[in-house]
Amino acid sequence: MNLQSRVERDYQKHLWLNAPSLESYVLEQYGWDLSTDLGGIRVKNPWGKAAGQLSLNTTQVDRDAQGGLGFVVLKTVIAQDESGSSVQKAWMVDAPRMLVERITAKTGEEGWTVSWKGRGWSESFQSYLEFVERSFKLGANQDCLVIPSCQLPLYVGPENPHEKEYRYTLRSLGEALQKSEQPALELDLSPTLLKDGPAPSAKQTLEELGWVISEARKLLPKNIKLGLKLFNLQSDAEQLALVQGGAHIWKQLDWLTIANRLFSKEKGISYGGYDLSNRNLAILDAIRKVERESGEQILPLSVSATGNICNGQMLVEYANRGCTTGQLHTYFQLPKGEYGHDLGSRTLSALHELMFNPEQGLIVSLEALREQRSLGGELNFGAFFKEGGSNDGTSNLD
Ligand SMILES: Cc1cc2nc3c(=O)[nH]c(=O)nc-3n(C[C@H](O)[C@H](O)[C@H](O)COP(=O)(O)O)c2cc1C
């Protein structure tokens, strides 16, 4: 049977559901070992739930772990001190309604976005710690890595005006993380959303991040892998300056997640769709080009992608630029009819589509690369794309 017929068969008949695991099925049928790396931790496949409204209770985490995701990043908790006081108190708000909408990019490409004005974890910090520990157990049962996420206030040193918050939050998370066999924490620091007034510049953000990351490193136990979810600044040029200028900061991280949603000043909300993925891919292209030409490594060894990953082809676009995992939020919120098959759980239905869609799924996208590069035998996703930086991408910055 040729490739297209095999993928069609798998798409229509969901044969992988009868196999011991998605990974064993894909290895046996297509010769791809889906395992990969996030911050030096092996994950069984590159598909992850991004931090947000879809990872804020154990029912969701359990569904994702059972549904086969490689990892889940939990909803972001806001830093506070021991007494519960926080300079980011305004972020601890109950989530208003989310609206999943079509969005047309500057290029005319049609995608999806979620309109929402909510922010961080709104319950008590103690309840977050309990949620984290319960989620570790649910993840471990299914070989699904669970990563808490935390937002710290930005500052410029050398004095840390928020030291009490840093100390209490990071010590508490550090302790809770010892209950995980693979302790990892993602920081979510969003200056575009944190500040009123003029949009933050790359220069100012770099200065703040330099202090914040080294302080976090100092306060966290040494065995914790630390990642940073990078935001998107207002313009392409500022974003490029941020990513390029931060090489010395990224060296203190185990991974960098590129990059959170764009921000609309007019509407006062963040948004996604193709404008977001086009921006992220163009920045990655530009950075990889500088790395090739200068011989200097700018990004950390592990880069995780986020932004408009709504099919396997888009994950491969990011992977070709050296991102070895993908974190999805919007795709898991689409109207159910957008997934070709209802397999009972949303996670399963989404994962099936992401993997086996005959036009844009991961299998056909990976096999197209195999053919292009005339490669036979068994291939490993993580190893294959670790050197993805050799891509000669065609996207351009404005
Ligand atoms: C409703 C909503 C809530 C979110 N909450 C968080 C959050 O708490 N922490 C975080 O780091 N990112 C948060 N994000 C960003 C997502 O994790 C993700 O990185 C981003 O939306 C881009 O991926 P997507 O295009 O697949 O949605 C949120 C996104 C949405 C749509």
mmCIF file of C-alpha atoms and ligand atoms in Angstrom, residues 49-55 73-78 91 98-99 112-121 149-151 186-190 229-230 257-261 270-273 276-277 280 305-310 318 327-333, ligand 1:
data_model
loop_
_atom_site.group_PDB
_atom_site.id
_atom_site.type_symbol
_atom_site.label_atom_id
_atom_site.label_comp_id
_atom_site.label_asym_id
_atom_site.label_seq_id
_atom_site.Cartn_x
_atom_site.Cartn_y
_atom_site.Cartn_z
ATOM 1 C CA LYS A 49 -1.032 21.637 25.808
ATOM 2 C CA ALA A 50 0.011 25.275 26.227
ATOM 3 C CA ALA A 51 -0.608 27.031 29.552
ATOM 4 C CA GLY A 52 -4.074 28.532 29.912
ATOM 5 C CA GLN A 53 -7.755 27.909 30.427
ATOM 6 C CA LEU A 54 -7.498 24.338 29.239
ATOM 7 C CA SER A 55 -5.083 23.213 31.953
ATOM 8 C CA VAL A 73 1.884 23.187 30.792
ATOM 9 C CA LEU A 74 -0.453 24.189 33.614
ATOM 10 C CA LYS A 75 -2.326 27.490 33.926
ATOM 11 C CA THR A 76 -0.014 30.313 35.039
ATOM 12 C CA VAL A 77 -0.016 31.177 38.720
ATOM 13 C CA ILE A 78 0.741 34.753 39.789
ATOM 14 C CA TRP A 91 -3.975 39.393 37.357
ATOM 15 C CA MET A 98 -13.819 33.120 25.880
ATOM 16 C CA LEU A 99 -14.864 33.575 22.276
ATOM 17 C CA TRP A 112 -8.556 30.966 14.511
ATOM 18 C CA THR A 113 -8.150 33.106 17.578
ATOM 19 C CA VAL A 114 -9.591 33.154 21.085
ATOM 20 C CA SER A 115 -10.816 36.546 22.279
ATOM 21 C CA TRP A 116 -10.525 36.748 26.012
ATOM 22 C CA LYS A 117 -9.701 39.316 28.641
ATOM 23 C CA GLY A 118 -8.844 36.962 31.491
ATOM 24 C CA ARG A 119 -5.465 36.578 33.116
ATOM 25 C CA GLY A 120 -3.857 34.237 35.655
ATOM 26 C CA TRP A 121 -4.857 31.619 38.240
ATOM 27 C CA SER A 149 3.812 27.921 34.972
ATOM 28 C CA CYS A 150 4.415 31.095 36.942
ATOM 29 C CA GLN A 151 4.346 34.839 36.337
ATOM 30 C CA GLU A 186 7.946 27.599 32.718
ATOM 31 C CA LEU A 187 7.992 31.330 33.417
ATOM 32 C CA ASP A 188 5.429 33.471 31.655
ATOM 33 C CA LEU A 189 6.456 37.134 31.750
ATOM 34 C CA SER A 190 4.346 39.384 29.589
ATOM 35 C CA LYS A 229 7.659 31.586 27.464
ATOM 36 C CA LEU A 230 8.632 34.574 25.389
ATOM 37 C CA THR A 257 9.102 28.867 24.216
ATOM 38 C CA ILE A 258 8.552 31.055 21.137
ATOM 39 C CA ALA A 259 6.308 32.979 21.311
ATOM 40 C CA ASN A 260 3.083 34.063 23.011
ATOM 41 C CA ARG A 261 0.254 35.922 21.289
ATOM 42 C CA SER A 270 -4.068 39.493 22.601
ATOM 43 C CA TYR A 271 -4.708 37.438 19.487
ATOM 44 C CA GLY A 272 -3.310 34.621 17.368
ATOM 45 C CA GLY A 273 -3.868 33.092 13.946
ATOM 46 C CA LEU A 276 1.234 35.123 15.013
ATOM 47 C CA SER A 277 2.776 32.092 13.313
ATOM 48 C CA ASN A 280 7.246 33.667 14.969
ATOM 49 C CA ALA A 305 7.012 26.381 19.585
ATOM 50 C CA THR A 306 3.711 28.062 20.326
ATOM 51 C CA GLY A 307 1.387 30.047 18.086
ATOM 52 C CA ASN A 308 -1.222 28.905 15.589
ATOM 53 C CA ILE A 309 -0.182 25.265 15.549
ATOM 54 C CA CYS A 310 -3.454 23.895 14.212
ATOM 55 C CA TYR A 318 8.419 25.347 13.475
ATOM 56 C CA GLN A 327 2.454 23.908 22.646
ATOM 57 C CA LEU A 328 -1.141 24.337 21.457
ATOM 58 C CA HIS A 329 -4.008 26.218 23.015
ATOM 59 C CA THR A 330 -6.404 27.496 20.345
ATOM 60 C CA TYR A 331 -6.568 24.196 18.446
ATOM 61 C CA PHE A 332 -7.974 22.460 21.498
ATOM 62 C CA GLN A 333 -10.779 25.038 21.677
HETATM 63 C C1 LIG B 1 -7.674 31.810 26.666
HETATM 64 C C2 LIG B 1 -6.177 31.769 26.747
HETATM 65 C C3 LIG B 1 -5.548 31.767 27.986
HETATM 66 C C4 LIG B 1 -4.157 31.734 28.054
HETATM 67 N N1 LIG B 1 -3.540 31.706 29.283
HETATM 68 C C5 LIG B 1 -2.189 31.606 29.345
HETATM 69 C C6 LIG B 1 -1.539 31.484 30.584
HETATM 70 O O1 LIG B 1 -2.139 31.475 31.671
HETATM 71 N N2 LIG B 1 -0.176 31.396 30.579
HETATM 72 C C7 LIG B 1 0.557 31.386 29.425
HETATM 73 O O2 LIG B 1 1.789 31.272 29.483
HETATM 74 N N3 LIG B 1 -0.055 31.490 28.220
HETATM 75 C C8 LIG B 1 -1.395 31.585 28.169
HETATM 76 N N4 LIG B 1 -2.002 31.631 26.939
HETATM 77 C C9 LIG B 1 -1.183 31.547 25.717
HETATM 78 C C10 LIG B 1 -1.176 30.102 25.199
HETATM 79 O O3 LIG B 1 -0.560 29.258 26.135
HETATM 80 C C11 LIG B 1 -0.448 29.955 23.841
HETATM 81 O O4 LIG B 1 0.948 30.052 24.030
HETATM 82 C C12 LIG B 1 -0.892 30.977 22.817
HETATM 83 O O5 LIG B 1 -2.280 31.122 22.824
HETATM 84 C C13 LIG B 1 -0.428 30.605 21.416
HETATM 85 O O6 LIG B 1 -0.865 29.334 21.057
HETATM 86 P P1 LIG B 1 -2.202 29.088 20.182
HETATM 87 O O7 LIG B 1 -2.072 29.906 18.933
HETATM 88 O O8 LIG B 1 -2.198 27.609 19.944
HETATM 89 O O9 LIG B 1 -3.361 29.514 21.025
HETATM 90 C C14 LIG B 1 -3.389 31.683 26.861
HETATM 91 C C15 LIG B 1 -4.041 31.702 25.631
HETATM 92 C C16 LIG B 1 -5.414 31.736 25.553
HETATM 93 C C17 LIG B 1 -6.066 31.729 24.202
#
